[in-house]
Amino acid sequence: MTSKHIVVQGRVQGVNFRSAAEDAANDLGVAGWVRNRDDGTVEMLVEGDDAAVDRMVEWARQGPSSAAVTGVDVTDTEPQGLESFEQA
């Protein structure tokens, strides 16, 4: 099991990013959460199977079609044993 903390920069708020991230996470079978930050970025914690988490990181690099991602910071974290993905 892998866990990653992801911060996405660009035009990522007000473009349905969190809802699309939740859909993508559910499709990939990963757990975690996504939320807007006060600085205009979107933050995610994603954990699960290594390959599925890697696919979620790749998804975050593009986001939904309405987003304009300019950067993604990814940090390895300790898995917390989360069982679902939700908007926080």
Short mmCIF file of N, CA, C and O in Angstrom, two decimals:
data_model
loop_
_atom_site.label_atom_id
_atom_site.label_comp_id
_atom_site.label_asym_id
_atom_site.label_seq_id
_atom_site.Cartn_x
_atom_site.Cartn_y
_atom_site.Cartn_z
N MET A 1 0.84 -1.19 0.00
CA MET A 1 0.00 0.00 0.00
C MET A 1 0.88 1.24 0.00
O MET A 1 1.89 1.29 0.68
N THR A 2 0.45 2.23 -0.77
CA THR A 2 1.16 3.49 -0.90
C THR A 2 0.24 4.63 -0.49
O THR A 2 -0.97 4.55 -0.67
N SER A 3 0.84 5.69 0.04
CA SER A 3 0.08 6.89 0.38
C SER A 3 0.86 8.10 -0.11
O SER A 3 2.07 8.19 0.09
N LYS A 4 0.14 9.03 -0.75
CA LYS A 4 0.79 10.24 -1.26
C LYS A 4 -0.05 11.47 -0.94
O LYS A 4 -1.28 11.45 -1.04
N HIS A 5 0.64 12.54 -0.57
CA HIS A 5 0.04 13.85 -0.37
C HIS A 5 0.31 14.63 -1.65
O HIS A 5 1.45 14.70 -2.11
N ILE A 6 -0.74 15.21 -2.23
CA ILE A 6 -0.63 15.88 -3.52
C ILE A 6 -1.18 17.30 -3.38
O ILE A 6 -2.26 17.49 -2.84
N VAL A 7 -0.43 18.27 -3.88
CA VAL A 7 -0.90 19.66 -3.94
C VAL A 7 -0.86 20.07 -5.41
O VAL A 7 0.18 19.98 -6.06
N VAL A 8 -2.02 20.51 -5.91
CA VAL A 8 -2.17 20.85 -7.32
C VAL A 8 -2.33 22.37 -7.45
O VAL A 8 -3.19 22.96 -6.81
N GLN A 9 -1.47 22.97 -8.30
CA GLN A 9 -1.53 24.41 -8.53
C GLN A 9 -2.12 24.70 -9.91
O GLN A 9 -2.11 23.85 -10.79
N GLY A 10 -2.58 25.93 -10.06
CA GLY A 10 -3.14 26.38 -11.33
C GLY A 10 -4.58 26.84 -11.14
O GLY A 10 -4.98 27.22 -10.04
N ARG A 11 -5.34 26.79 -12.22
CA ARG A 11 -6.78 27.11 -12.12
C ARG A 11 -7.48 25.81 -11.76
O ARG A 11 -7.90 25.03 -12.61
N VAL A 12 -7.56 25.56 -10.45
CA VAL A 12 -8.07 24.27 -9.96
C VAL A 12 -9.22 24.43 -8.97
O VAL A 12 -9.77 23.43 -8.51
N GLN A 13 -9.58 25.65 -8.64
CA GLN A 13 -10.74 25.88 -7.80
C GLN A 13 -11.84 26.51 -8.64
O GLN A 13 -11.58 27.30 -9.53
N GLY A 14 -13.08 26.11 -8.36
CA GLY A 14 -14.21 26.64 -9.10
C GLY A 14 -14.37 26.00 -10.47
O GLY A 14 -15.07 26.53 -11.33
N VAL A 15 -13.71 24.86 -10.69
CA VAL A 15 -13.77 24.17 -11.99
C VAL A 15 -14.18 22.70 -11.82
O VAL A 15 -13.91 21.88 -12.67
N ASN A 16 -14.80 22.39 -10.69
CA ASN A 16 -15.28 21.03 -10.42
C ASN A 16 -14.15 20.02 -10.18
O ASN A 16 -14.32 18.82 -10.37
N PHE A 17 -12.98 20.51 -9.77
CA PHE A 17 -11.82 19.64 -9.58
C PHE A 17 -12.07 18.61 -8.48
O PHE A 17 -11.78 17.42 -8.67
N ARG A 18 -12.61 19.05 -7.35
CA ARG A 18 -12.80 18.10 -6.23
C ARG A 18 -13.77 16.99 -6.58
O ARG A 18 -13.53 15.83 -6.28
N SER A 19 -14.87 17.35 -7.22
CA SER A 19 -15.86 16.34 -7.59
C SER A 19 -15.27 15.36 -8.61
O SER A 19 -15.46 14.14 -8.51
N ALA A 20 -14.53 15.89 -9.59
CA ALA A 20 -13.90 15.03 -10.59
C ALA A 20 -12.84 14.14 -9.95
O ALA A 20 -12.68 12.97 -10.32
N ALA A 21 -12.11 14.67 -8.97
CA ALA A 21 -11.11 13.88 -8.26
C ALA A 21 -11.77 12.73 -7.49
O ALA A 21 -11.27 11.60 -7.48
N GLU A 22 -12.90 13.02 -6.86
CA GLU A 22 -13.62 11.98 -6.14
C GLU A 22 -14.08 10.88 -7.10
O GLU A 22 -13.94 9.69 -6.80
N ASP A 23 -14.60 11.27 -8.26
CA ASP A 23 -15.02 10.28 -9.25
C ASP A 23 -13.83 9.45 -9.73
O ASP A 23 -13.93 8.22 -9.84
N ALA A 24 -12.70 10.11 -10.02
CA ALA A 24 -11.51 9.39 -10.49
C ALA A 24 -11.00 8.44 -9.42
O ALA A 24 -10.63 7.29 -9.71
N ALA A 25 -10.98 8.88 -8.18
CA ALA A 25 -10.51 8.04 -7.07
C ALA A 25 -11.40 6.82 -6.91
O ALA A 25 -10.90 5.70 -6.71
N ASN A 26 -12.70 7.03 -6.99
CA ASN A 26 -13.63 5.89 -6.88
C ASN A 26 -13.45 4.92 -8.03
O ASN A 26 -13.49 3.70 -7.84
N ASP A 27 -13.24 5.44 -9.24
CA ASP A 27 -13.00 4.57 -10.40
C ASP A 27 -11.71 3.75 -10.22
O ASP A 27 -11.65 2.60 -10.63
N LEU A 28 -10.70 4.37 -9.63
CA LEU A 28 -9.40 3.70 -9.45
C LEU A 28 -9.34 2.84 -8.19
O LEU A 28 -8.41 2.06 -8.02
N GLY A 29 -10.31 3.01 -7.29
CA GLY A 29 -10.34 2.22 -6.07
C GLY A 29 -9.34 2.67 -5.01
O GLY A 29 -8.85 1.86 -4.23
N VAL A 30 -9.05 3.99 -4.98
CA VAL A 30 -8.15 4.51 -3.95
C VAL A 30 -8.97 5.24 -2.88
O VAL A 30 -10.09 5.67 -3.13
N ALA A 31 -8.39 5.36 -1.71
CA ALA A 31 -9.03 6.04 -0.59
C ALA A 31 -8.32 7.37 -0.34
O ALA A 31 -7.21 7.61 -0.84
N GLY A 32 -8.95 8.23 0.44
CA GLY A 32 -8.33 9.50 0.82
C GLY A 32 -9.32 10.63 0.85
O GLY A 32 -10.51 10.44 1.10
N TRP A 33 -8.83 11.83 0.55
CA TRP A 33 -9.67 13.01 0.57
C TRP A 33 -9.10 14.08 -0.36
O TRP A 33 -7.93 14.01 -0.75
N VAL A 34 -9.93 15.06 -0.68
CA VAL A 34 -9.53 16.21 -1.50
C VAL A 34 -10.18 17.45 -0.91
O VAL A 34 -11.32 17.40 -0.45
N ARG A 35 -9.45 18.57 -0.91
CA ARG A 35 -10.02 19.82 -0.40
C ARG A 35 -9.33 21.02 -1.04
O ARG A 35 -8.18 20.95 -1.48
N ASN A 36 -10.07 22.13 -1.08
CA ASN A 36 -9.50 23.41 -1.51
C ASN A 36 -8.68 23.99 -0.37
O ASN A 36 -9.02 23.83 0.80
N ARG A 37 -7.61 24.68 -0.74
CA ARG A 37 -6.80 25.40 0.26
C ARG A 37 -6.97 26.89 0.05
O ARG A 37 -7.32 27.34 -1.06
N ASP A 38 -6.73 27.65 1.09
CA ASP A 38 -6.90 29.11 1.03
C ASP A 38 -6.00 29.78 0.01
O ASP A 38 -6.32 30.87 -0.47
N ASP A 39 -4.89 29.15 -0.36
CA ASP A 39 -3.97 29.76 -1.31
C ASP A 39 -4.34 29.50 -2.77
O ASP A 39 -3.60 29.84 -3.68
N GLY A 40 -5.50 28.89 -3.01
CA GLY A 40 -5.97 28.65 -4.37
C GLY A 40 -5.58 27.30 -4.94
O GLY A 40 -5.95 26.98 -6.07
N THR A 41 -4.84 26.51 -4.19
CA THR A 41 -4.47 25.17 -4.64
C THR A 41 -5.50 24.15 -4.17
O THR A 41 -6.39 24.47 -3.37
N VAL A 42 -5.38 22.94 -4.68
CA VAL A 42 -6.19 21.82 -4.22
C VAL A 42 -5.24 20.80 -3.63
O VAL A 42 -4.18 20.50 -4.19
N GLU A 43 -5.61 20.26 -2.49
CA GLU A 43 -4.79 19.30 -1.75
C GLU A 43 -5.50 17.96 -1.68
O GLU A 43 -6.71 17.92 -1.47
N MET A 44 -4.74 16.88 -1.88
CA MET A 44 -5.31 15.53 -1.81
C MET A 44 -4.40 14.63 -1.00
O MET A 44 -3.18 14.79 -1.00
N LEU A 45 -5.00 13.68 -0.34
CA LEU A 45 -4.29 12.54 0.24
C LEU A 45 -4.88 11.32 -0.43
O LEU A 45 -6.11 11.14 -0.43
N VAL A 46 -4.03 10.51 -1.02
CA VAL A 46 -4.48 9.34 -1.77
C VAL A 46 -3.70 8.14 -1.30
O VAL A 46 -2.47 8.19 -1.21
N GLU A 47 -4.42 7.05 -0.99
CA GLU A 47 -3.72 5.83 -0.60
C GLU A 47 -4.41 4.60 -1.15
O GLU A 47 -5.61 4.60 -1.41
N GLY A 48 -3.61 3.59 -1.38
CA GLY A 48 -4.12 2.34 -1.91
C GLY A 48 -3.03 1.58 -2.63
O GLY A 48 -1.84 1.79 -2.37
N ASP A 49 -3.42 0.74 -3.56
CA ASP A 49 -2.51 -0.04 -4.38
C ASP A 49 -1.53 0.90 -5.10
O ASP A 49 -1.92 1.95 -5.58
N ASP A 50 -0.26 0.49 -5.17
CA ASP A 50 0.78 1.34 -5.76
C ASP A 50 0.40 1.85 -7.15
O ASP A 50 0.51 3.04 -7.45
N ALA A 51 -0.03 0.95 -8.03
CA ALA A 51 -0.35 1.33 -9.40
C ALA A 51 -1.54 2.28 -9.45
O ALA A 51 -1.55 3.24 -10.23
N ALA A 52 -2.55 2.05 -8.63
CA ALA A 52 -3.73 2.92 -8.61
C ALA A 52 -3.38 4.31 -8.09
O ALA A 52 -3.86 5.32 -8.63
N VAL A 53 -2.55 4.39 -7.08
CA VAL A 53 -2.13 5.69 -6.56
C VAL A 53 -1.32 6.43 -7.61
O VAL A 53 -1.51 7.64 -7.83
N ASP A 54 -0.44 5.72 -8.31
CA ASP A 54 0.33 6.35 -9.38
C ASP A 54 -0.59 6.89 -10.48
O ASP A 54 -0.37 7.99 -11.01
N ARG A 55 -1.65 6.15 -10.80
CA ARG A 55 -2.61 6.62 -11.81
C ARG A 55 -3.36 7.87 -11.32
O ARG A 55 -3.65 8.77 -12.09
N MET A 56 -3.64 7.92 -10.02
CA MET A 56 -4.32 9.10 -9.47
C MET A 56 -3.40 10.31 -9.51
O MET A 56 -3.85 11.42 -9.80
N VAL A 57 -2.12 10.12 -9.26
CA VAL A 57 -1.16 11.22 -9.37
C VAL A 57 -1.13 11.72 -10.81
O VAL A 57 -1.15 12.93 -11.06
N GLU A 58 -1.11 10.81 -11.76
CA GLU A 58 -1.12 11.20 -13.17
C GLU A 58 -2.41 11.93 -13.53
O GLU A 58 -2.39 12.91 -14.28
N TRP A 59 -3.53 11.48 -12.97
CA TRP A 59 -4.80 12.18 -13.20
C TRP A 59 -4.70 13.62 -12.68
O TRP A 59 -5.13 14.56 -13.36
N ALA A 60 -4.12 13.80 -11.50
CA ALA A 60 -4.01 15.13 -10.89
C ALA A 60 -3.16 16.07 -11.74
O ALA A 60 -3.37 17.29 -11.72
N ARG A 61 -2.24 15.54 -12.51
CA ARG A 61 -1.39 16.38 -13.37
C ARG A 61 -2.19 17.05 -14.50
O ARG A 61 -1.74 18.03 -15.07
N GLN A 62 -3.37 16.51 -14.79
CA GLN A 62 -4.23 17.11 -15.82
C GLN A 62 -5.53 17.62 -15.22
O GLN A 62 -6.02 18.67 -15.62
N GLY A 63 -6.13 16.85 -14.31
CA GLY A 63 -7.40 17.23 -13.72
C GLY A 63 -8.52 17.16 -14.74
O GLY A 63 -8.35 16.64 -15.84
N PRO A 64 -9.69 17.69 -14.38
CA PRO A 64 -10.81 17.70 -15.32
C PRO A 64 -10.53 18.67 -16.46
O PRO A 64 -9.65 19.54 -16.35
N SER A 65 -11.29 18.57 -17.53
CA SER A 65 -11.04 19.39 -18.72
C SER A 65 -11.17 20.89 -18.44
O SER A 65 -10.55 21.70 -19.13
N SER A 66 -11.93 21.27 -17.43
CA SER A 66 -12.13 22.68 -17.11
C SER A 66 -10.97 23.28 -16.30
O SER A 66 -10.90 24.49 -16.13
N ALA A 67 -10.06 22.45 -15.82
CA ALA A 67 -8.93 22.91 -15.01
C ALA A 67 -7.74 23.26 -15.90
O ALA A 67 -7.67 22.83 -17.06
N ALA A 68 -6.83 24.04 -15.34
CA ALA A 68 -5.56 24.36 -16.01
C ALA A 68 -4.45 24.14 -14.98
O ALA A 68 -4.08 25.07 -14.25
N VAL A 69 -3.96 22.92 -14.88
CA VAL A 69 -2.96 22.56 -13.89
C VAL A 69 -1.60 23.09 -14.35
O VAL A 69 -1.17 22.86 -15.48
N THR A 70 -0.93 23.83 -13.44
CA THR A 70 0.40 24.37 -13.75
C THR A 70 1.50 23.70 -12.96
O THR A 70 2.67 23.88 -13.27
N GLY A 71 1.15 22.95 -11.94
CA GLY A 71 2.16 22.27 -11.13
C GLY A 71 1.53 21.29 -10.17
O GLY A 71 0.39 21.47 -9.76
N VAL A 72 2.29 20.25 -9.83
CA VAL A 72 1.83 19.24 -8.88
C VAL A 72 3.00 18.86 -7.99
O VAL A 72 4.06 18.47 -8.49
N ASP A 73 2.83 19.00 -6.69
CA ASP A 73 3.83 18.56 -5.72
C ASP A 73 3.34 17.28 -5.07
O ASP A 73 2.21 17.22 -4.57
N VAL A 74 4.17 16.24 -5.08
CA VAL A 74 3.80 14.94 -4.54
C VAL A 74 4.80 14.55 -3.46
O VAL A 74 6.01 14.59 -3.69
N THR A 75 4.28 14.15 -2.30
CA THR A 75 5.10 13.72 -1.18
C THR A 75 4.62 12.37 -0.69
O THR A 75 3.40 12.18 -0.52
N ASP A 76 5.52 11.43 -0.47
CA ASP A 76 5.15 10.15 0.12
C ASP A 76 4.77 10.35 1.58
O ASP A 76 5.40 11.14 2.29
N THR A 77 3.72 9.66 2.02
CA THR A 77 3.27 9.73 3.41
C THR A 77 3.00 8.31 3.91
O THR A 77 2.95 7.37 3.13
N GLU A 78 2.82 8.19 5.19
CA GLU A 78 2.48 6.90 5.79
C GLU A 78 1.00 6.61 5.58
O GLU A 78 0.16 7.48 5.83
N PRO A 79 0.65 5.42 5.10
CA PRO A 79 -0.77 5.07 4.94
C PRO A 79 -1.51 5.15 6.28
O PRO A 79 -0.96 4.80 7.33
N GLN A 80 -2.75 5.63 6.22
CA GLN A 80 -3.58 5.78 7.41
C GLN A 80 -4.67 4.73 7.50
O GLN A 80 -5.45 4.72 8.44
N GLY A 81 -4.77 3.87 6.49
CA GLY A 81 -5.81 2.85 6.50
C GLY A 81 -7.19 3.38 6.18
O GLY A 81 -8.20 2.84 6.64
N LEU A 82 -7.26 4.44 5.38
CA LEU A 82 -8.56 5.01 4.99
C LEU A 82 -9.30 4.02 4.11
O LEU A 82 -8.70 3.24 3.38
N GLU A 83 -10.63 4.09 4.15
CA GLU A 83 -11.44 3.11 3.43
C GLU A 83 -12.29 3.70 2.31
O GLU A 83 -12.89 2.97 1.55
N SER A 84 -12.34 5.02 2.22
CA SER A 84 -13.15 5.67 1.18
C SER A 84 -12.46 6.96 0.76
O SER A 84 -11.48 7.38 1.36
N PHE A 85 -12.99 7.59 -0.28
CA PHE A 85 -12.47 8.87 -0.75
C PHE A 85 -13.58 9.88 -0.65
O PHE A 85 -14.71 9.61 -1.06
N GLU A 86 -13.27 11.05 -0.10
CA GLU A 86 -14.32 12.06 0.09
C GLU A 86 -13.76 13.47 -0.09
O GLU A 86 -12.55 13.68 0.01
N GLN A 87 -14.67 14.39 -0.31
CA GLN A 87 -14.32 15.80 -0.33
C GLN A 87 -14.32 16.30 1.10
O GLN A 87 -15.28 16.10 1.82
N ALA A 88 -13.23 16.90 1.50
CA ALA A 88 -13.10 17.39 2.90
C ALA A 88 -13.35 18.88 2.97
O ALA A 88 -13.30 19.58 2.00
#
